[in-house]
PDB file of C-alpha atoms and ligand atoms in Angstrom:
ATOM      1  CA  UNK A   1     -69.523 -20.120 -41.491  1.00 44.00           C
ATOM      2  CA  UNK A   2     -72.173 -20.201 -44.863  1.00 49.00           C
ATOM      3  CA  UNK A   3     -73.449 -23.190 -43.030  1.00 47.00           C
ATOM      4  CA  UNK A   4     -73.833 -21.793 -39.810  1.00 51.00           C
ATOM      5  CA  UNK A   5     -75.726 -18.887 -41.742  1.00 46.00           C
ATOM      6  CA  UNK A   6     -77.773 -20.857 -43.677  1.00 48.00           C
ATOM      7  CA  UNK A   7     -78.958 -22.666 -40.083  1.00 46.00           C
ATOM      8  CA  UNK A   8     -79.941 -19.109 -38.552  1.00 46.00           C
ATOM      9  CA  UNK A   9     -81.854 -18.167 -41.847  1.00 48.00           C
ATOM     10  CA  UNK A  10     -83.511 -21.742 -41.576  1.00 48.00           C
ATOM     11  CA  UNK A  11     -84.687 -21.411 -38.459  1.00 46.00           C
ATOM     12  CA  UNK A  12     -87.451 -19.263 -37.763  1.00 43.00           C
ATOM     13  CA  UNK A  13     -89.075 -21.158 -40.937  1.00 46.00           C
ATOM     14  CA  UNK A  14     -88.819 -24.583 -38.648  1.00 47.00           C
ATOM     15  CA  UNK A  15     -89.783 -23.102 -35.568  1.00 45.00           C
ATOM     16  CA  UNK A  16     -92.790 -21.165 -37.271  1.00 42.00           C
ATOM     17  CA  UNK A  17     -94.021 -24.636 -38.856  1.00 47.00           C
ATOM     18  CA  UNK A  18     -93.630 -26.154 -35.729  1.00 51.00           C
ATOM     19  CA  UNK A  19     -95.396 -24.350 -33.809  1.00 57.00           C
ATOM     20  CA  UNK A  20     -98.739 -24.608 -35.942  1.00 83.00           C
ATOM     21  CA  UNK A  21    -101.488 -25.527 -33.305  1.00 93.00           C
ATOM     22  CA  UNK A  22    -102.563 -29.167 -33.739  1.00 96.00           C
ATOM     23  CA  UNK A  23    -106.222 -29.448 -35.417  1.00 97.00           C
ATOM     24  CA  UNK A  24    -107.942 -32.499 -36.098  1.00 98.00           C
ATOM     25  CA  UNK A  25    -111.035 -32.781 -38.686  1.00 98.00           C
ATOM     26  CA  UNK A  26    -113.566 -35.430 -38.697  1.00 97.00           C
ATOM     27  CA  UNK A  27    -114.117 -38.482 -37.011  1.00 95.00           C
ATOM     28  CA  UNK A  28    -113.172 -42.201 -37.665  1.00 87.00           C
ATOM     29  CA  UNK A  29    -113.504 -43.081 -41.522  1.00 88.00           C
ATOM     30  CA  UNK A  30    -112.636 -39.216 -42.775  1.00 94.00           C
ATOM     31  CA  UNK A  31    -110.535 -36.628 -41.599  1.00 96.00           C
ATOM     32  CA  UNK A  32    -107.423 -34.944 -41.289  1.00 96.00           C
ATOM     33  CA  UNK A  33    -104.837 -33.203 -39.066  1.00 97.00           C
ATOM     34  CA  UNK A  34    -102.511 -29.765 -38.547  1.00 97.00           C
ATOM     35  CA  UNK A  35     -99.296 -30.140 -36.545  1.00 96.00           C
ATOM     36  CA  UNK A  36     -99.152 -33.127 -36.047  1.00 96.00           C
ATOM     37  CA  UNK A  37     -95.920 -34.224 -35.087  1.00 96.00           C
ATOM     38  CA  UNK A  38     -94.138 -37.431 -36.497  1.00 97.00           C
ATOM     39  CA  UNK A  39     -92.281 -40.303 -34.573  1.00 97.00           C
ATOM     40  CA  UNK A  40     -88.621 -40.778 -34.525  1.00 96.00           C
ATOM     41  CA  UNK A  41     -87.164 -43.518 -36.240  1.00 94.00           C
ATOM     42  CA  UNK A  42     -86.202 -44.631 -32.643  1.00 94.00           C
ATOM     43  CA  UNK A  43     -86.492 -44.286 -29.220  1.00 96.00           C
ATOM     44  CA  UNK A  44     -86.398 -45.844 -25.734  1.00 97.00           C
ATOM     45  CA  UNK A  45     -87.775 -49.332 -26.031  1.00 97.00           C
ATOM     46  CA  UNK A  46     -88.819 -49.169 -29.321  1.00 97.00           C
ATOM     47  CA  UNK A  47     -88.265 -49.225 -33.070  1.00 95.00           C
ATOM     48  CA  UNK A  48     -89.715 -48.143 -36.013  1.00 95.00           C
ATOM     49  CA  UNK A  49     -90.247 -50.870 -39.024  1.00 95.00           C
ATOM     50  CA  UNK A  50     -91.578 -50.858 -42.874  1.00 93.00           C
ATOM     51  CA  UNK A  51     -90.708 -46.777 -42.806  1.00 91.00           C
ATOM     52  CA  UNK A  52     -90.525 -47.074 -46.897  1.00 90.00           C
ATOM     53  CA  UNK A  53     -94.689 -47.995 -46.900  1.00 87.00           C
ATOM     54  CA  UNK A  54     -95.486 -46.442 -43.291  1.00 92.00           C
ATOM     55  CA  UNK A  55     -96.163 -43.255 -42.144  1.00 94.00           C
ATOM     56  CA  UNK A  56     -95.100 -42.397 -38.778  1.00 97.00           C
ATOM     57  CA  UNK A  57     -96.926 -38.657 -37.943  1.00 97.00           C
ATOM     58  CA  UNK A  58     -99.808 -38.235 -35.271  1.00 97.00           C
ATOM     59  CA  UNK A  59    -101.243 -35.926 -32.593  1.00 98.00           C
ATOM     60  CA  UNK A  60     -98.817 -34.965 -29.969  1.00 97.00           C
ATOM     61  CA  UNK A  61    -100.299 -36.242 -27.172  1.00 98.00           C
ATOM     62  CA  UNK A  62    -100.451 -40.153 -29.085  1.00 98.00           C
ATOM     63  CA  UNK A  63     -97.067 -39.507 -29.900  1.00 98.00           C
ATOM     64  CA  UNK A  64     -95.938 -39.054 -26.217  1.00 98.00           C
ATOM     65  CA  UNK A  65     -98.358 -41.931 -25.185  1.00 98.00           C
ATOM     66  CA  UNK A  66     -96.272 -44.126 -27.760  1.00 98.00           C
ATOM     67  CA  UNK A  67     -93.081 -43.153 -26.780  1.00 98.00           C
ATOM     68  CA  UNK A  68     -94.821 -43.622 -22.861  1.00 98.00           C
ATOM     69  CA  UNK A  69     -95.783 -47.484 -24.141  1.00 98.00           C
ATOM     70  CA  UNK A  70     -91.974 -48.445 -25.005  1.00 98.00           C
ATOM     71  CA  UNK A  71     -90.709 -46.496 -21.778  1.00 98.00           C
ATOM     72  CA  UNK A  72     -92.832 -48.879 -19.606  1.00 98.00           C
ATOM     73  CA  UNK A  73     -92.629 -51.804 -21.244  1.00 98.00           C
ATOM     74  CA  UNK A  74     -88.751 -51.409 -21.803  1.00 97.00           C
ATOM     75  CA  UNK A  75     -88.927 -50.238 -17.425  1.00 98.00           C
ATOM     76  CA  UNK A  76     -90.860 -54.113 -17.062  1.00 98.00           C
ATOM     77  CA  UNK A  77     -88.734 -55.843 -18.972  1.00 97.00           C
ATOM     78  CA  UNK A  78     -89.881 -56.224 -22.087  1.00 97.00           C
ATOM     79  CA  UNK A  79     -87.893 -56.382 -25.262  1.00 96.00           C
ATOM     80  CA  UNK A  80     -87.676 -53.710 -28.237  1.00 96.00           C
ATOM     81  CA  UNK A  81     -91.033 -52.500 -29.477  1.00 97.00           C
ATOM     82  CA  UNK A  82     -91.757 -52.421 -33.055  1.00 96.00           C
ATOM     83  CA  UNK A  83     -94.126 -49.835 -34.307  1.00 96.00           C
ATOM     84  CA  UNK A  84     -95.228 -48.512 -37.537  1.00 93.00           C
ATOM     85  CA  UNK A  85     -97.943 -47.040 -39.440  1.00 94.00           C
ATOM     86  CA  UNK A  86     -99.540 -43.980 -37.618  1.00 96.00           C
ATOM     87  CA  UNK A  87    -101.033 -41.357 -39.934  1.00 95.00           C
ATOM     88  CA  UNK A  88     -99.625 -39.525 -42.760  1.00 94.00           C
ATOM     89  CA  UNK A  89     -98.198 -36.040 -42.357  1.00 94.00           C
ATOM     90  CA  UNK A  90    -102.012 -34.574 -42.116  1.00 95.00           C
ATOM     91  CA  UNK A  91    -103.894 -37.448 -42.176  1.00 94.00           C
ATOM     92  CA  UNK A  92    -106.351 -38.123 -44.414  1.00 93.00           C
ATOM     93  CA  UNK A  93    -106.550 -41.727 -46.364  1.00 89.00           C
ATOM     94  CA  UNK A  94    -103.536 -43.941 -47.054  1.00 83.00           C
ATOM     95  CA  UNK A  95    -103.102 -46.412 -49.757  1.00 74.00           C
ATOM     96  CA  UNK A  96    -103.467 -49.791 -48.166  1.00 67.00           C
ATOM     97  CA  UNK A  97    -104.340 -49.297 -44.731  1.00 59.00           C
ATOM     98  CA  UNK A  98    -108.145 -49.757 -43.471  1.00 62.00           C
ATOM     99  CA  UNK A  99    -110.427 -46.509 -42.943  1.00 77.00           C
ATOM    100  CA  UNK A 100    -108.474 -45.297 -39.954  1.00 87.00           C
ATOM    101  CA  UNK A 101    -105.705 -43.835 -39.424  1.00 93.00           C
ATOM    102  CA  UNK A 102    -106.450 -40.542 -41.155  1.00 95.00           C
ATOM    103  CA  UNK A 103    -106.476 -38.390 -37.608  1.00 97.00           C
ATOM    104  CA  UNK A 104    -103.139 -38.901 -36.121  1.00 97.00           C
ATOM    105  CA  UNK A 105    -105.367 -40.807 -33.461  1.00 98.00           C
ATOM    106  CA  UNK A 106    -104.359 -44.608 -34.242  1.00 97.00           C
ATOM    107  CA  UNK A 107    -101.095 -46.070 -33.918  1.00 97.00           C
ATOM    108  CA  UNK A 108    -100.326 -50.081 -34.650  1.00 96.00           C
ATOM    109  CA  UNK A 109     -97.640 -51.695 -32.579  1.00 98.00           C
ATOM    110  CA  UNK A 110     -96.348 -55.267 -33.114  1.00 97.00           C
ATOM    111  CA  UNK A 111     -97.280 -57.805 -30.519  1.00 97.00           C
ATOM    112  CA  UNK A 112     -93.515 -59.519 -31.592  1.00 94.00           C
ATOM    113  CA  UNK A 113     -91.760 -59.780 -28.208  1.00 94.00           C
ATOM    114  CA  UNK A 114     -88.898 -61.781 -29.292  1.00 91.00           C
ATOM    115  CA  UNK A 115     -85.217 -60.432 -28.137  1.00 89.00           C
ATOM    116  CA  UNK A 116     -84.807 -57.849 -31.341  1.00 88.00           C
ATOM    117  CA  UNK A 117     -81.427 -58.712 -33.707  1.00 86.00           C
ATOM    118  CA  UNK A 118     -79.660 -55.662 -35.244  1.00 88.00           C
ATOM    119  CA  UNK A 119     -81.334 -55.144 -38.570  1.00 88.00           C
ATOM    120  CA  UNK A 120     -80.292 -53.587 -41.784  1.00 89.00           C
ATOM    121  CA  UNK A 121     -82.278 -50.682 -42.860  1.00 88.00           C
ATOM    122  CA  UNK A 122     -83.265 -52.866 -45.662  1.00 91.00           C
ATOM    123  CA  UNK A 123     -84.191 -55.501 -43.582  1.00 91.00           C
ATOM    124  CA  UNK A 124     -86.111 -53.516 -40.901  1.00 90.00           C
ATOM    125  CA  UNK A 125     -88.236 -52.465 -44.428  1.00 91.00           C
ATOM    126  CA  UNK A 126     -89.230 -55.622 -45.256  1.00 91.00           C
ATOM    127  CA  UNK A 127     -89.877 -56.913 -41.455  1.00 90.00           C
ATOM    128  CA  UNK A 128     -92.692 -59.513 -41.269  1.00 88.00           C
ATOM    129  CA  UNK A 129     -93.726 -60.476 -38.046  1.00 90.00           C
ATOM    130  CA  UNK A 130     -95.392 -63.983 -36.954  1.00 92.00           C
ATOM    131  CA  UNK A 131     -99.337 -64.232 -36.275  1.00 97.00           C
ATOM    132  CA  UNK A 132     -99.909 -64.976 -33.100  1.00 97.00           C
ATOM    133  CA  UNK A 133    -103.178 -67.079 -33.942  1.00 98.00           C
ATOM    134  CA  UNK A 134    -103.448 -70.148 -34.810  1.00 97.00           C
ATOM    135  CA  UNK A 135    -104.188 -71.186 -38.028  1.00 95.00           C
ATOM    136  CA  UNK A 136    -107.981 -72.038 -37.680  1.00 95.00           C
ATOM    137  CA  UNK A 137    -108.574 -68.857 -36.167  1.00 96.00           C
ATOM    138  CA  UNK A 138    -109.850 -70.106 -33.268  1.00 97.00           C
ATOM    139  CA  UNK A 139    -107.136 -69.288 -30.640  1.00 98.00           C
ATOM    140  CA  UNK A 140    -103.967 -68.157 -30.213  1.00 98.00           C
ATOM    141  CA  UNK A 141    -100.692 -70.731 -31.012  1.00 97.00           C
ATOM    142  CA  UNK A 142     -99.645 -72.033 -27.707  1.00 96.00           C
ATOM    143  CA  UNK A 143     -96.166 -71.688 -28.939  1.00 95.00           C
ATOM    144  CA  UNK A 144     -95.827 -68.207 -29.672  1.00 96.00           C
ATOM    145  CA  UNK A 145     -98.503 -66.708 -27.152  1.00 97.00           C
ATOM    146  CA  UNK A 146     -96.614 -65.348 -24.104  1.00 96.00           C
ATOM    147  CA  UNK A 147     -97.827 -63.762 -20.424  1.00 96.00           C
ATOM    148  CA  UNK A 148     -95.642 -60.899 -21.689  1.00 97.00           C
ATOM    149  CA  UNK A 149     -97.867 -60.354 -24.617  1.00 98.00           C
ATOM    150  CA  UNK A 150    -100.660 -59.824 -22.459  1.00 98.00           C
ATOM    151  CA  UNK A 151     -98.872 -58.046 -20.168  1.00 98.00           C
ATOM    152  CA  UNK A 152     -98.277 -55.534 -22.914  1.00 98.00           C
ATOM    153  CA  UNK A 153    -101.947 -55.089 -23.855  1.00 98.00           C
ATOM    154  CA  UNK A 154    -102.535 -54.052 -20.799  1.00 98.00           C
ATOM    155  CA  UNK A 155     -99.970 -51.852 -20.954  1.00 98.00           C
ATOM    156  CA  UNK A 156    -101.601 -50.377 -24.401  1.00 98.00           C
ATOM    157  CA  UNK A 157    -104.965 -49.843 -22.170  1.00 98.00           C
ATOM    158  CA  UNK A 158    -103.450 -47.804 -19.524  1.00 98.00           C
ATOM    159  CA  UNK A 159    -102.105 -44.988 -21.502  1.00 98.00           C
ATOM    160  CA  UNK A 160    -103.274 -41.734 -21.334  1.00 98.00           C
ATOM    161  CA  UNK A 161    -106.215 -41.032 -23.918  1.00 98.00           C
ATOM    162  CA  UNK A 162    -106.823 -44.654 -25.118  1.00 98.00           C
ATOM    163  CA  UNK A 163    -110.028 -45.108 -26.632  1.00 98.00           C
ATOM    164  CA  UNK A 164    -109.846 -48.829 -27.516  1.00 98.00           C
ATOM    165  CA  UNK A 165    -107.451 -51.211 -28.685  1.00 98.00           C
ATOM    166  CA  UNK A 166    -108.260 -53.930 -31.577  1.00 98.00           C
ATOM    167  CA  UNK A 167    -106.653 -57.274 -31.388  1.00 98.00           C
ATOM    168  CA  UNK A 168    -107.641 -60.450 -33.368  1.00 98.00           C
ATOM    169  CA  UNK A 169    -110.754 -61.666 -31.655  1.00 98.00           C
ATOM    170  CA  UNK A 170    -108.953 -65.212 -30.794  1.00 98.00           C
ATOM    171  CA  UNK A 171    -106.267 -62.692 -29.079  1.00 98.00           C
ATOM    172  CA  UNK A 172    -109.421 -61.189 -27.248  1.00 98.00           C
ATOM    173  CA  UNK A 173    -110.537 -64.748 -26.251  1.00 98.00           C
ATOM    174  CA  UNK A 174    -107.333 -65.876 -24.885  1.00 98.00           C
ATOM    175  CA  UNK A 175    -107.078 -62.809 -22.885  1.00 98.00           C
ATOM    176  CA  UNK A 176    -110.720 -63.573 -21.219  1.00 98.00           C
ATOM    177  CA  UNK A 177    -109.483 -66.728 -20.258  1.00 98.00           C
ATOM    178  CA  UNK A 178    -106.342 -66.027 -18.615  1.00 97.00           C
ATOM    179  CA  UNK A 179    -107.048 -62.767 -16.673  1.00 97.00           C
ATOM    180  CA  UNK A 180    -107.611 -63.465 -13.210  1.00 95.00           C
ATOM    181  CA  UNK A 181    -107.993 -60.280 -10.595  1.00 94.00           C
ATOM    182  CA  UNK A 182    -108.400 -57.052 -12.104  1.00 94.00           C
ATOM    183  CA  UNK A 183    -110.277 -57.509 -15.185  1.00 97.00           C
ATOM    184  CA  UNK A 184    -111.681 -54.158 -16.328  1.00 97.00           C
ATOM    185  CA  UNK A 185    -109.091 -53.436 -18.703  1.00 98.00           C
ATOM    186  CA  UNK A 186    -110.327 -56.163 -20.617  1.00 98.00           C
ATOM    187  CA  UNK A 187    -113.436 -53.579 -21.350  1.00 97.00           C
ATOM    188  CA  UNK A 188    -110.772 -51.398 -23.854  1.00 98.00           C
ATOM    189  CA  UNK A 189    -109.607 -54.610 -25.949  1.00 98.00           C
ATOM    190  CA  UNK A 190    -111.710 -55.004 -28.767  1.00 98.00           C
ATOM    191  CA  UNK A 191    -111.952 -57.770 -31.421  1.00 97.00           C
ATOM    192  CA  UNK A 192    -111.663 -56.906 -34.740  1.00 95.00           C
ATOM    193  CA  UNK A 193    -110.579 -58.676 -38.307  1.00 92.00           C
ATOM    194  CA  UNK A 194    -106.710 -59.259 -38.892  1.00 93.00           C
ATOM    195  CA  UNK A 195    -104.762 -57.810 -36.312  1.00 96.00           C
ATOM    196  CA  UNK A 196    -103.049 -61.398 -35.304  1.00 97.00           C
ATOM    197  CA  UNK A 197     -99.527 -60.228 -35.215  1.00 97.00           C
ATOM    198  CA  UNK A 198    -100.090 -56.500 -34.160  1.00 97.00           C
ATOM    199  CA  UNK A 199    -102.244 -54.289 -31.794  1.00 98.00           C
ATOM    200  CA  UNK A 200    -103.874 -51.290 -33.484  1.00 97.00           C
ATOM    201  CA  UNK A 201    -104.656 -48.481 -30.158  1.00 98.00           C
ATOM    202  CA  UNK A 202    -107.298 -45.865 -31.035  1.00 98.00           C
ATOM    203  CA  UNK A 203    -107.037 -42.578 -29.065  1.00 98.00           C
ATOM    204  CA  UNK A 204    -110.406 -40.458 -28.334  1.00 98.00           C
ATOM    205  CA  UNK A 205    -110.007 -36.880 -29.959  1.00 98.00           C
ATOM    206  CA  UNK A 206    -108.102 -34.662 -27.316  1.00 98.00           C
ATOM    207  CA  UNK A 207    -109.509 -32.053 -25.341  1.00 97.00           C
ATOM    208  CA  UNK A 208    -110.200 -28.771 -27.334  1.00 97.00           C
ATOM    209  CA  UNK A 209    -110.479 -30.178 -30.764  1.00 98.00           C
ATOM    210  CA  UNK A 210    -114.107 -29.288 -31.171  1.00 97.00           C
ATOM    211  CA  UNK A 211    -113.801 -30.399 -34.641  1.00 98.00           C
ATOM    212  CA  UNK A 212    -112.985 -33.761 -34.139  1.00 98.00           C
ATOM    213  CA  UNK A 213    -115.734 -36.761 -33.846  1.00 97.00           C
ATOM    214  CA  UNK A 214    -115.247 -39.759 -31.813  1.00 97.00           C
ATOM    215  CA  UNK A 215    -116.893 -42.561 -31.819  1.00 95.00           C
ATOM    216  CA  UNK A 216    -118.865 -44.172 -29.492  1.00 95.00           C
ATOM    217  CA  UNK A 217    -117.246 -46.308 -26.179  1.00 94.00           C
ATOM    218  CA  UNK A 218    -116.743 -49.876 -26.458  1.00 95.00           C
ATOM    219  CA  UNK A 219    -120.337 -51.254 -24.717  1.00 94.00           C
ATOM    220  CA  UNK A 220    -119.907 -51.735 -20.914  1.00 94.00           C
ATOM    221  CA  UNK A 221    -117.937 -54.925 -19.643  1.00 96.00           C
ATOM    222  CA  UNK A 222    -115.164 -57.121 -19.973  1.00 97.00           C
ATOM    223  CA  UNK A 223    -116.647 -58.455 -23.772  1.00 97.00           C
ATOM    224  CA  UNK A 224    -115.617 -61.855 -22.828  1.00 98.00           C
ATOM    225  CA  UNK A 225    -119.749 -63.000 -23.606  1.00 97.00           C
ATOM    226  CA  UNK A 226    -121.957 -63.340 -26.911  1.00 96.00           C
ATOM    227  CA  UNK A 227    -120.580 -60.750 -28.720  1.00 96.00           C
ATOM    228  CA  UNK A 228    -117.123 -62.057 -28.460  1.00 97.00           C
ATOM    229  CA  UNK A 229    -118.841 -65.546 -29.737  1.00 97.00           C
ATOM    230  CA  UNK A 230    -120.165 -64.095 -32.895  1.00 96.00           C
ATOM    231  CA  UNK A 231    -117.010 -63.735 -34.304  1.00 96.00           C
ATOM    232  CA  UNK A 232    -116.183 -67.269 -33.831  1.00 96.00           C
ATOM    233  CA  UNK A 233    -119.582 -68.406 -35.632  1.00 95.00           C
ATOM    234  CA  UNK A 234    -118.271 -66.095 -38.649  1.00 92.00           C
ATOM    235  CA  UNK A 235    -115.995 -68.519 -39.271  1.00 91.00           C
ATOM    236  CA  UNK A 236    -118.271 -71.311 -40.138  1.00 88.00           C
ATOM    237  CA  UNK A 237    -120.052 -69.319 -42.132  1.00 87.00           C
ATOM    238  CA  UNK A 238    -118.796 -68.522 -46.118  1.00 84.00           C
ATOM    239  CA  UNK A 239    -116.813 -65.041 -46.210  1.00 80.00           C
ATOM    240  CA  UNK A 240    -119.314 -62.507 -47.131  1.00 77.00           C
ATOM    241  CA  UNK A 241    -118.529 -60.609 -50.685  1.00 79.00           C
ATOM    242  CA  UNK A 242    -116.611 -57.930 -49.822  1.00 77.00           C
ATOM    243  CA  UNK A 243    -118.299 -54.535 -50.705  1.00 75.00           C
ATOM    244  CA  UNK A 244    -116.168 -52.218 -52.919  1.00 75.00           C
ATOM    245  CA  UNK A 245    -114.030 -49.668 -50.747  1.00 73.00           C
ATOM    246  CA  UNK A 246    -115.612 -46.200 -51.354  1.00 77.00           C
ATOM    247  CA  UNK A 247    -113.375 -43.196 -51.381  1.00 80.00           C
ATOM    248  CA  UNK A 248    -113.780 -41.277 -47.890  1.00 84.00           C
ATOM    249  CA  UNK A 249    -115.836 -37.892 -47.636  1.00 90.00           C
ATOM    250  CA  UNK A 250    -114.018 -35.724 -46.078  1.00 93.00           C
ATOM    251  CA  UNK A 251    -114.903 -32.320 -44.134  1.00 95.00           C
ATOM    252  CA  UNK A 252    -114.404 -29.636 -46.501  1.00 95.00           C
ATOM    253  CA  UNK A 253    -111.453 -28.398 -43.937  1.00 95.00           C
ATOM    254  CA  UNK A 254    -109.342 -30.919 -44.938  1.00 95.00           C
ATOM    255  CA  UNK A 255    -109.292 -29.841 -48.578  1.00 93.00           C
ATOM    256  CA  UNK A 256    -106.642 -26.363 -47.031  1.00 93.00           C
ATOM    257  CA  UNK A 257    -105.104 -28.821 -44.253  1.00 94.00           C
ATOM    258  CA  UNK A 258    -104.067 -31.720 -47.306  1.00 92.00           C
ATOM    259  CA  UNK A 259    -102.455 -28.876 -49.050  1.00 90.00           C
ATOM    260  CA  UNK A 260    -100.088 -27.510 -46.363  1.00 84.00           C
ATOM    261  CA  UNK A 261     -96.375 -28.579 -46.396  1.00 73.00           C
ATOM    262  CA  UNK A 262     -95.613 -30.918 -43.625  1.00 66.00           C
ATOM    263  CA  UNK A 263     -94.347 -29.627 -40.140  1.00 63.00           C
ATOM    264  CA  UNK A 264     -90.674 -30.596 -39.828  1.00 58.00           C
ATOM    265  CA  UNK A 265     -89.646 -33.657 -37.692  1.00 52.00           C
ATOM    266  CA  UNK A 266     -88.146 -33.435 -34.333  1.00 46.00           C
ATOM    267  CA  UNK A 267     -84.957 -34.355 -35.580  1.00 38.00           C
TER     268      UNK A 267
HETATM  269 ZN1  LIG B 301    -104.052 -50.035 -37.563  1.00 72.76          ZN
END
């Protein structure tokens, strides 16, 4: 009875908090979001992995797009998804992870389609998962590189909202040469460092945030040309010196939206 008590008093407090309208602040690089609404551990055709060091909140709509992903690719066959690292509980910078990620717009899901053992919590922590490039950088490794994989970023292009979606520019290249027919979804996959063992998928900022900043569309075509080549030429070249990371500026917003106590889960 005191427990079912303590529920009722609890509850207008959850449903209040939940109900906060979603805001996002900023554009790619510095920002923040309100109600945003975080992930569940699992779902239809997907897991979640590394929750310890991962933060799993984002806007509704990219969290229903997600959840859409490992529907679809579960519906075609596909094994288990794993997923981590959306944005924190409002955004903003996280230790570790490149400039994104700080509007509850970007989302990285493992390209791993093996058949998916039962895992330990501990073990689902600690998950590493193979690069699916070979080790000069140059292409993909015949013997991990799968129709299914690119059957999946294709998958990641149709969703509702998708802005672009970064692979590993040898990733790119392999997908240029094996696409026959319809090739215009090739125009959303964009090459871009790391990113040899997962897909990170950028959403544009939904409609009626005025406050959010997008940036601008991937150039017209399939990529699959000169600018796809450059990145390959990098690689003969001696790594640049890598500039020190500066802390973001953020909108003055997010200095209130930071602050706030984090909307509850969805159980
Ligand atoms: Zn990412």
């Amino acid at each position: 009875m005191r427990l079912r008590l303590t529920l009722l008093l609890l509850l207008p407090f959850w449903s209040a908090a939940a109900q906060e309208p979603p805001r996002i602040v900023g554009g790619p690089g510095a920002g923040c979001i309100a109600g945003a609404v975080e992930l569940p551990p699992e779902g239809p055709g997907y897991e979640t992995i590394r929750r310890s060091h991962s933060w799993f909140w984002g806007y509704p709509s990219v969290i229903s797009a997600l959840e859409l992903l490992a529907q679809r690719a579960q519906a075609a066959g596909l094994p288990t998804l794993y997923m981590n690292d959306i944005s924190r509980p409002h955004g903003g910078p996280t230790a570790g992870l490149h400039a994104s990620h700080m509007l509850g717009l970007d989302a990285d899901v493992w390209l791993d389609l093996h058949l998916k053992p039962t895992l330990t919590p501990a073990q689902r922590d600690a998950l590493q998962v193979d690069s699916l490039v070979a080790p000069d950088g140059r292409g993909v490794d015949p013997g991990r590189w799968t129709p299914a994989h690119a059957l999946l970023l294709r998958m990641a292009t149709e969703l509702p909202g998708v802005d672009r979606v970064l692979v590993n520019p040898a990733i790119k290249k392999q997908l240029c040469l094996e696409t026959i027919g319809n090739r215009s979804w090739l125009h959303l996959i964009r090459p871009w460092y790391g990113h040899s063992a997962h897909m990170h998928i950028h959403f544009r900022c939904p409609p009626g945030q005025p406050e959010c900043r997008d940036q601008p569309p991937p150039p017209p075509g399939d990529g699959c040309d000169a600018s796809l080549d450059w990145w390959f030429a990098q690689l003969d070249k001696p790594a640049p010196p890598v500039a020190p990371a500066r802390p973001p500026k953020l909108p003055a917003a997010c200095a209130a939206i930071l602050q706030q106590s984090p909307s509850p889960g969805r159980g």
